mmCIF file of the C-alpha atoms, coordinates in Angstrom:
data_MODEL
# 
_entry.id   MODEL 
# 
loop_
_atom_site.group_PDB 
_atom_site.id 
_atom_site.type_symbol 
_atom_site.label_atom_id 
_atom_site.label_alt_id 
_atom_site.label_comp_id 
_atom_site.label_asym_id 
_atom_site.label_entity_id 
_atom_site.label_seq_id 
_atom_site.pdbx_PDB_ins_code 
_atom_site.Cartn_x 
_atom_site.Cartn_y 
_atom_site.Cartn_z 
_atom_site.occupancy 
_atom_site.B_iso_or_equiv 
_atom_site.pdbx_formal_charge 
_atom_site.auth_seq_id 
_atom_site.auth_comp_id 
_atom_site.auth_asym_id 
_atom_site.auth_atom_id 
_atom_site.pdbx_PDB_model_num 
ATOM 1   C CA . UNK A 1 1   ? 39.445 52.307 87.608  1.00 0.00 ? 1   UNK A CA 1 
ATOM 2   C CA . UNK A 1 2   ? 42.938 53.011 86.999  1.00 0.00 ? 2   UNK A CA 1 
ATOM 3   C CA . UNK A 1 3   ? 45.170 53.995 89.798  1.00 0.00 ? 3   UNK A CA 1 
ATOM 4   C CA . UNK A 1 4   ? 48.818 55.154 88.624  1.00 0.00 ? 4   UNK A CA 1 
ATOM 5   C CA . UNK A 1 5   ? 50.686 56.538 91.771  1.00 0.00 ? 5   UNK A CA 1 
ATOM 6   C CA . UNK A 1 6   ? 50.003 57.137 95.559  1.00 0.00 ? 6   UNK A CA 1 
ATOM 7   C CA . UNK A 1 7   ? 51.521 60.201 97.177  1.00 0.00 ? 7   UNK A CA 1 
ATOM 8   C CA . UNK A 1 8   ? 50.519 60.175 100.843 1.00 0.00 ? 8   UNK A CA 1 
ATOM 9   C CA . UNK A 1 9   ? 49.527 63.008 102.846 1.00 0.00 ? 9   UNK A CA 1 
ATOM 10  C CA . UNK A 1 10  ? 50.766 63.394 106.607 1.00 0.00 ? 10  UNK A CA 1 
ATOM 11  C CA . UNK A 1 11  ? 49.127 66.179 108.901 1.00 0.00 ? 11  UNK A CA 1 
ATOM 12  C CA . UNK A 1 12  ? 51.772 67.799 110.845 1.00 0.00 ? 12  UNK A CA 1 
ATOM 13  C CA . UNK A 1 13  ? 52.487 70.399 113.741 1.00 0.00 ? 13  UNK A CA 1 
ATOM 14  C CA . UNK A 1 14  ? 55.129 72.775 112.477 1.00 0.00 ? 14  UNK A CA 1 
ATOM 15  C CA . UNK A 1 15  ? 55.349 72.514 108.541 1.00 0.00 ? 15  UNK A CA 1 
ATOM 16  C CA . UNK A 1 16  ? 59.397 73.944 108.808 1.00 0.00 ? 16  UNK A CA 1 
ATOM 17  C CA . UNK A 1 17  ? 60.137 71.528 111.777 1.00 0.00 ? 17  UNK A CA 1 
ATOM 18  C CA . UNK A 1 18  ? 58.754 68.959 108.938 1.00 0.00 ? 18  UNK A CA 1 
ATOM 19  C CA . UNK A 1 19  ? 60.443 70.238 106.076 1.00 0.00 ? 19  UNK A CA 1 
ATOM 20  C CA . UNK A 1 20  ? 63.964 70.255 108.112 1.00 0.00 ? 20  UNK A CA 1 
ATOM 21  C CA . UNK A 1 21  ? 63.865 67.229 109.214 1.00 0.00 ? 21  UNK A CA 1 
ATOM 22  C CA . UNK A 1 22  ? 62.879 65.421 105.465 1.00 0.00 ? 22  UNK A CA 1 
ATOM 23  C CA . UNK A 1 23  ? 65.107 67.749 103.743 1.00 0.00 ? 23  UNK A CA 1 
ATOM 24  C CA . UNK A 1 24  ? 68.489 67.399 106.401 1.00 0.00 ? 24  UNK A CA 1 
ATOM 25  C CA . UNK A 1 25  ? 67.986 63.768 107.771 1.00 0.00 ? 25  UNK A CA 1 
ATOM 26  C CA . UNK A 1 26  ? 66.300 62.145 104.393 1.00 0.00 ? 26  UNK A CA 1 
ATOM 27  C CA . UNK A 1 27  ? 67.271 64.199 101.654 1.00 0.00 ? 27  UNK A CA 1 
ATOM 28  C CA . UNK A 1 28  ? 63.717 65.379 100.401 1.00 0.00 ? 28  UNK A CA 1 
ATOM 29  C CA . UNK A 1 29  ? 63.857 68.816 98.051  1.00 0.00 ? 29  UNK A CA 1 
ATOM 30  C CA . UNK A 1 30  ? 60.679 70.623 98.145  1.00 0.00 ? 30  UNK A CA 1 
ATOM 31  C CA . UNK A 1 31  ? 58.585 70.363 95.074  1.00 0.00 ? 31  UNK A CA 1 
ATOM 32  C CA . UNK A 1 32  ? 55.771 72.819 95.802  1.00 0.00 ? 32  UNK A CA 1 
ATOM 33  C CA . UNK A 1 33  ? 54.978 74.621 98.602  1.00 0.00 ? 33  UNK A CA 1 
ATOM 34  C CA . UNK A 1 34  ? 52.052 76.898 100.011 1.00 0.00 ? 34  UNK A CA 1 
ATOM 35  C CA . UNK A 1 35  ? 52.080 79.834 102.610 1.00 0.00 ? 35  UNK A CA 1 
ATOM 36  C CA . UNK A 1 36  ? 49.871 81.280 104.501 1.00 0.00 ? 36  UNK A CA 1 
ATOM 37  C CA . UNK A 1 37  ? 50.515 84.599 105.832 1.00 0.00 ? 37  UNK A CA 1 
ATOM 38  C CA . UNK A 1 38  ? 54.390 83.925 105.577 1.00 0.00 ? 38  UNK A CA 1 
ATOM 39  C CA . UNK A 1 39  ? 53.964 80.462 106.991 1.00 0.00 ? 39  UNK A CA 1 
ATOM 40  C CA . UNK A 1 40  ? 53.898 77.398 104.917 1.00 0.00 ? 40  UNK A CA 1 
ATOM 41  C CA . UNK A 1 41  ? 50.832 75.613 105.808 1.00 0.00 ? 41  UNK A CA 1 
ATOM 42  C CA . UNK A 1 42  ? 51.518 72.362 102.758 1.00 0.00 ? 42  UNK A CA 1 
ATOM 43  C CA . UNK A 1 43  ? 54.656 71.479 100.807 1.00 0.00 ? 43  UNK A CA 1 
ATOM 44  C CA . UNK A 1 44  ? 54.886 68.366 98.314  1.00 0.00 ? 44  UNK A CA 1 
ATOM 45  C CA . UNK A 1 45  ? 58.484 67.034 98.761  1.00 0.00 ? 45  UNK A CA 1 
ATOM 46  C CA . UNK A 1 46  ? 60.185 64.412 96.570  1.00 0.00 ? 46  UNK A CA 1 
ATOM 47  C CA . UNK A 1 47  ? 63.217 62.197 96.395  1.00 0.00 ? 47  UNK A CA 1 
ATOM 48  C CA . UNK A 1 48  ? 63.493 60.620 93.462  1.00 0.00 ? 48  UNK A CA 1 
ATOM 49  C CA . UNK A 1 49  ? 60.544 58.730 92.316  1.00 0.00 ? 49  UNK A CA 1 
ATOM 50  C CA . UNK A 1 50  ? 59.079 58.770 96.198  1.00 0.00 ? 50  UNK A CA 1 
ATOM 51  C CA . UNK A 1 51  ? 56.551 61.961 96.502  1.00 0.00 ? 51  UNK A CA 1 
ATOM 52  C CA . UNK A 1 52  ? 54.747 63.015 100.145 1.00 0.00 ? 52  UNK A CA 1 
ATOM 53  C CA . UNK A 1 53  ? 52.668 65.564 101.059 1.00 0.00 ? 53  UNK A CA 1 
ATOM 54  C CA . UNK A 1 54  ? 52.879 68.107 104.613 1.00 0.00 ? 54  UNK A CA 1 
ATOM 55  C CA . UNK A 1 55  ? 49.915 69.657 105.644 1.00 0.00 ? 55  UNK A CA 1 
ATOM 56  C CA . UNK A 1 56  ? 49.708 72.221 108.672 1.00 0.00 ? 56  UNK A CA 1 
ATOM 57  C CA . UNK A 1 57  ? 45.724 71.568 109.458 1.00 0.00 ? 57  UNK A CA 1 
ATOM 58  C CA . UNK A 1 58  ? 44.110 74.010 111.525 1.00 0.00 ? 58  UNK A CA 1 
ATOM 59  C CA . UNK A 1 59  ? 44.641 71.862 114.814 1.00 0.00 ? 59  UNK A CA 1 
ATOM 60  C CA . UNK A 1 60  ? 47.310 69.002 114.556 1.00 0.00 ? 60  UNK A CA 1 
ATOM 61  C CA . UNK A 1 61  ? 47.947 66.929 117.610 1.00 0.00 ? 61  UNK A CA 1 
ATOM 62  C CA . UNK A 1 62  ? 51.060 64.847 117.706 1.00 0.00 ? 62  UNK A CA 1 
ATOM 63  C CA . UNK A 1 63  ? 51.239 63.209 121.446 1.00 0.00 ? 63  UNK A CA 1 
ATOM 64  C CA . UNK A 1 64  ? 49.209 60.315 120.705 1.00 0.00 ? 64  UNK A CA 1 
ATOM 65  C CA . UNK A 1 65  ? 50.992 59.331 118.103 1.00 0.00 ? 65  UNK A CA 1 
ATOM 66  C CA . UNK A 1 66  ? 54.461 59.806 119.406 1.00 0.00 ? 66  UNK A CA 1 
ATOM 67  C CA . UNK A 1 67  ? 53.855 57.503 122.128 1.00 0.00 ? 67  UNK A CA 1 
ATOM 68  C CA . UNK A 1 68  ? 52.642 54.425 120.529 1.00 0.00 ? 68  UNK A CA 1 
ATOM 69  C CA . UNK A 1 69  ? 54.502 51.934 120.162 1.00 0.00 ? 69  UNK A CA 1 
ATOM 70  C CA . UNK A 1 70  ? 56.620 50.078 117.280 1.00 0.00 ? 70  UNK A CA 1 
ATOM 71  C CA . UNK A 1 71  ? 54.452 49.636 114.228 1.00 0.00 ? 71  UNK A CA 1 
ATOM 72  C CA . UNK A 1 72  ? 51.452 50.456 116.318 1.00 0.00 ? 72  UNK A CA 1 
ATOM 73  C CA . UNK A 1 73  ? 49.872 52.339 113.188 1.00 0.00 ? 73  UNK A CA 1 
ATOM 74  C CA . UNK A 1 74  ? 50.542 53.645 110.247 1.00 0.00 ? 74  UNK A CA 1 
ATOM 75  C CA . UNK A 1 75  ? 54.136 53.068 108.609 1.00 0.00 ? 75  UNK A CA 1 
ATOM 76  C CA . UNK A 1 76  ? 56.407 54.832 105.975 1.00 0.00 ? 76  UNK A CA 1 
ATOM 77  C CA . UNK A 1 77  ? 58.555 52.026 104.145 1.00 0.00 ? 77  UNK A CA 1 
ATOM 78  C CA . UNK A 1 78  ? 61.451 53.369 102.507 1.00 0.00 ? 78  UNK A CA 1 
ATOM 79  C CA . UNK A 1 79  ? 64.250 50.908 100.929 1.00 0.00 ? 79  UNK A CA 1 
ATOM 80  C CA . UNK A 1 80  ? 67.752 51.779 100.682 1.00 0.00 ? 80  UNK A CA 1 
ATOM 81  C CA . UNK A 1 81  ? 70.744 50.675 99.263  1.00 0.00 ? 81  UNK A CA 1 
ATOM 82  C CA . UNK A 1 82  ? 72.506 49.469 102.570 1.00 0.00 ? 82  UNK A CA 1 
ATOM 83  C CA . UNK A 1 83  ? 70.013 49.607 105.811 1.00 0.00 ? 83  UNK A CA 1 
ATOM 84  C CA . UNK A 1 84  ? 73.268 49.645 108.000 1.00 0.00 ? 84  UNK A CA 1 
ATOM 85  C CA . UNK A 1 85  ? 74.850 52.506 106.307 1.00 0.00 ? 85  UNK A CA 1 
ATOM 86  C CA . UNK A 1 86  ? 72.122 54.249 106.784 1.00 0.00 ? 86  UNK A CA 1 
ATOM 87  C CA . UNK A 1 87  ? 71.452 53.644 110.077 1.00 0.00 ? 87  UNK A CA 1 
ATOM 88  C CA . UNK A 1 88  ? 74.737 54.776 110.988 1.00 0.00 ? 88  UNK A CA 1 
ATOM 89  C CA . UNK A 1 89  ? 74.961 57.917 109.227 1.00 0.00 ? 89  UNK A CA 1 
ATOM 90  C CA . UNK A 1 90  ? 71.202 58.968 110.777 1.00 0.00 ? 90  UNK A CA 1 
ATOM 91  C CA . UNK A 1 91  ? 72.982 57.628 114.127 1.00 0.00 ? 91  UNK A CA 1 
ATOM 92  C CA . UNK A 1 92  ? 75.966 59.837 113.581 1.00 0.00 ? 92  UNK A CA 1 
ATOM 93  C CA . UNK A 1 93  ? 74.245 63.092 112.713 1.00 0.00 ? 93  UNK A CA 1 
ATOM 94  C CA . UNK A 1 94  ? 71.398 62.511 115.998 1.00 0.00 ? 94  UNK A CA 1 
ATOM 95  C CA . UNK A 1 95  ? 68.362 61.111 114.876 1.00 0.00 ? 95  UNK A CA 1 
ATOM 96  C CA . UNK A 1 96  ? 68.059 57.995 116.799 1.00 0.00 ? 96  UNK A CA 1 
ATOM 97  C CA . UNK A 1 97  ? 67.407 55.528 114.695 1.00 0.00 ? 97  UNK A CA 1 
ATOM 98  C CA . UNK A 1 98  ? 65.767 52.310 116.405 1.00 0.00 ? 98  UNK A CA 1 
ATOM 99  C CA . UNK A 1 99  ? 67.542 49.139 116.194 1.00 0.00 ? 99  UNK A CA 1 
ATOM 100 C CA . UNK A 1 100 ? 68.622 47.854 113.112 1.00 0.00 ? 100 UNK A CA 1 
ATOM 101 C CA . UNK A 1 101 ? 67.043 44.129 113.101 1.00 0.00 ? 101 UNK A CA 1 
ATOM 102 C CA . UNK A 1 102 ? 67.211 41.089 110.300 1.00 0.00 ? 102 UNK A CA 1 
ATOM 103 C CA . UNK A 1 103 ? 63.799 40.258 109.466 1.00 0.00 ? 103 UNK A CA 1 
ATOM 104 C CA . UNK A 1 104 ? 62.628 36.843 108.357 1.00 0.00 ? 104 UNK A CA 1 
ATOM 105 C CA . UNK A 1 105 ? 61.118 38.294 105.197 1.00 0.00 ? 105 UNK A CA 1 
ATOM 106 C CA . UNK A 1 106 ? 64.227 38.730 104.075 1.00 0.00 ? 106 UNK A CA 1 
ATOM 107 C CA . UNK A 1 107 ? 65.064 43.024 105.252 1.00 0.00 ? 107 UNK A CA 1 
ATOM 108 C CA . UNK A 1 108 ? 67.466 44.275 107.464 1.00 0.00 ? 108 UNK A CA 1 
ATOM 109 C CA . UNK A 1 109 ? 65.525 47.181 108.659 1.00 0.00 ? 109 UNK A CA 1 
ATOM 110 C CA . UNK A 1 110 ? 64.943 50.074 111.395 1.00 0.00 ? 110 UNK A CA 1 
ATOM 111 C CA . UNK A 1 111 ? 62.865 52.136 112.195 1.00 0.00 ? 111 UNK A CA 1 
ATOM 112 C CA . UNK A 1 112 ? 62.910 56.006 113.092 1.00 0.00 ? 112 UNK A CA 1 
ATOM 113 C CA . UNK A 1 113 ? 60.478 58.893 114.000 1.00 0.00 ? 113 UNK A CA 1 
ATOM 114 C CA . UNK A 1 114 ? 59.726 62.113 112.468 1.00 0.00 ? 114 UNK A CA 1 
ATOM 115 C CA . UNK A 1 115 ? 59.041 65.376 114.505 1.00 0.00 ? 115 UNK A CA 1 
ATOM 116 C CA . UNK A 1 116 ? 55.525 64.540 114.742 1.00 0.00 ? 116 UNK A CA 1 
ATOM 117 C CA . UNK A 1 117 ? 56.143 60.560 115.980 1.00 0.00 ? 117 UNK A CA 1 
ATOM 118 C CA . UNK A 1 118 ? 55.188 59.096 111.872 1.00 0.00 ? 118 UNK A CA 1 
ATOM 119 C CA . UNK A 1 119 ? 56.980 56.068 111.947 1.00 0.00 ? 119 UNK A CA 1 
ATOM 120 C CA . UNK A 1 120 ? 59.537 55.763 108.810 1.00 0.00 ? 120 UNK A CA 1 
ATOM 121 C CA . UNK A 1 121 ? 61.108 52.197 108.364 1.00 0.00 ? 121 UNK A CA 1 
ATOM 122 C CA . UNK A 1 122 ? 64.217 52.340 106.497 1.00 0.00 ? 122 UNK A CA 1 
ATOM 123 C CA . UNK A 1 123 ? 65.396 48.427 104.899 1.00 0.00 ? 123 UNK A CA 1 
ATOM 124 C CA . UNK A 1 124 ? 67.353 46.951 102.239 1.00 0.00 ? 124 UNK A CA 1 
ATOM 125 C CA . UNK A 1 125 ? 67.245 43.689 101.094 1.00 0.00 ? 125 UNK A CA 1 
ATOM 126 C CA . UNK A 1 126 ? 69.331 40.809 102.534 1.00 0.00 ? 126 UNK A CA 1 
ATOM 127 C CA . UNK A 1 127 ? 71.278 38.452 100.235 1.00 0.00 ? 127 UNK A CA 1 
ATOM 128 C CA . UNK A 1 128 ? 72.952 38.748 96.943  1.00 0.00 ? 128 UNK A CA 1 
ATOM 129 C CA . UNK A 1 129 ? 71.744 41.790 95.288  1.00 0.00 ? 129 UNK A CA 1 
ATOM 130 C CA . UNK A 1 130 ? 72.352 40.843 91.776  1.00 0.00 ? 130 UNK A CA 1 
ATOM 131 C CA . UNK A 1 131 ? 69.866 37.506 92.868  1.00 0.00 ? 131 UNK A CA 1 
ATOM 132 C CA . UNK A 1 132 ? 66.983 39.694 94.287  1.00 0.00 ? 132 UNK A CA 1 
ATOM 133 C CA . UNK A 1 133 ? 65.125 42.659 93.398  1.00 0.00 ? 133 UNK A CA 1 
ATOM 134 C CA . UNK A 1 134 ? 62.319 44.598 94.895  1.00 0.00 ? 134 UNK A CA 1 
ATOM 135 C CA . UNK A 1 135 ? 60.424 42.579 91.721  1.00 0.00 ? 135 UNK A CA 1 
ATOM 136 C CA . UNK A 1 136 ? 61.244 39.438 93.195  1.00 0.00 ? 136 UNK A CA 1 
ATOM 137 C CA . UNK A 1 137 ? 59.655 40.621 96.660  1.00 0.00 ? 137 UNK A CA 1 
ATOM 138 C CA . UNK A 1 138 ? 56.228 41.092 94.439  1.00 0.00 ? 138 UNK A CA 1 
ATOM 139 C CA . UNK A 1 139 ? 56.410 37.358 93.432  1.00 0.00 ? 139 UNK A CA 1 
ATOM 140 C CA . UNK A 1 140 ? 56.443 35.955 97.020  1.00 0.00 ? 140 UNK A CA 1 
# 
């Protein structure tokens, strides 16, 4: 079997609460999109080469898992250029980004919730840049 890409599909509440908060605090464009009855009920969104999926079920509960805790289930891993940067600017515009921490794997990274408590992990990588690549990362 030959797998060549992975787009992941979250379920969500309130497809434009989802869509506004990708689009304004992440930068996602919508790809594709499907309404029902005038509301959109699944979007694919992209930025760049990374692809995700909305879908307004039928019935989508959220409260469970907005009150887990840290990296209690499922996790979005997103690298960026400059983890600190970033965690400012989401700071600065109200999104309440979760401390931004070192790790010993080498990441300076934070973590932040979507409208529907996904947890998103934004890192970049720690040490010379020209030295080490997400490639690298693969090798260890």
């Amino acid at each position: 079997m030959i797998l060549n890409r992975l787009i992941p599909l979250i379920n969500v509440e309130d497809l434009d609460v989802s869509l506004d908060f990708y689009r304004n605090a992440l930068g996602f464009t919508v790809e594709n999109r499907h309404d029902l009855q005038g509301k959109p009920i699944w979007a694919l969104i992209r930025h760049g080469e990374i692809a995700l999926m909305l879908n307004r079920p039928d019935a989508a509960d959220s409260n469970a898992r907005r009150q887990r805790p840290s990296y209690g289930d499922t996790l979005l891993y997103f690298y960026v250029p400059d983890a600190q940067a970033a965690h400012e600017e989401l700071a600065e515009r109200g999104y309440a980004p979760g401390p931004l921490e070192e790790q010993t794997y080498g990441v300076a990274e934070f973590t932040l919730r979507d409208p529907d408590g996904y947890e998103l992990a934004c890192a970049s990588l720690l040490g010379p840049q020209e030295e080490r690549t997400l490639e690298d990362e693969d090798d260890d």
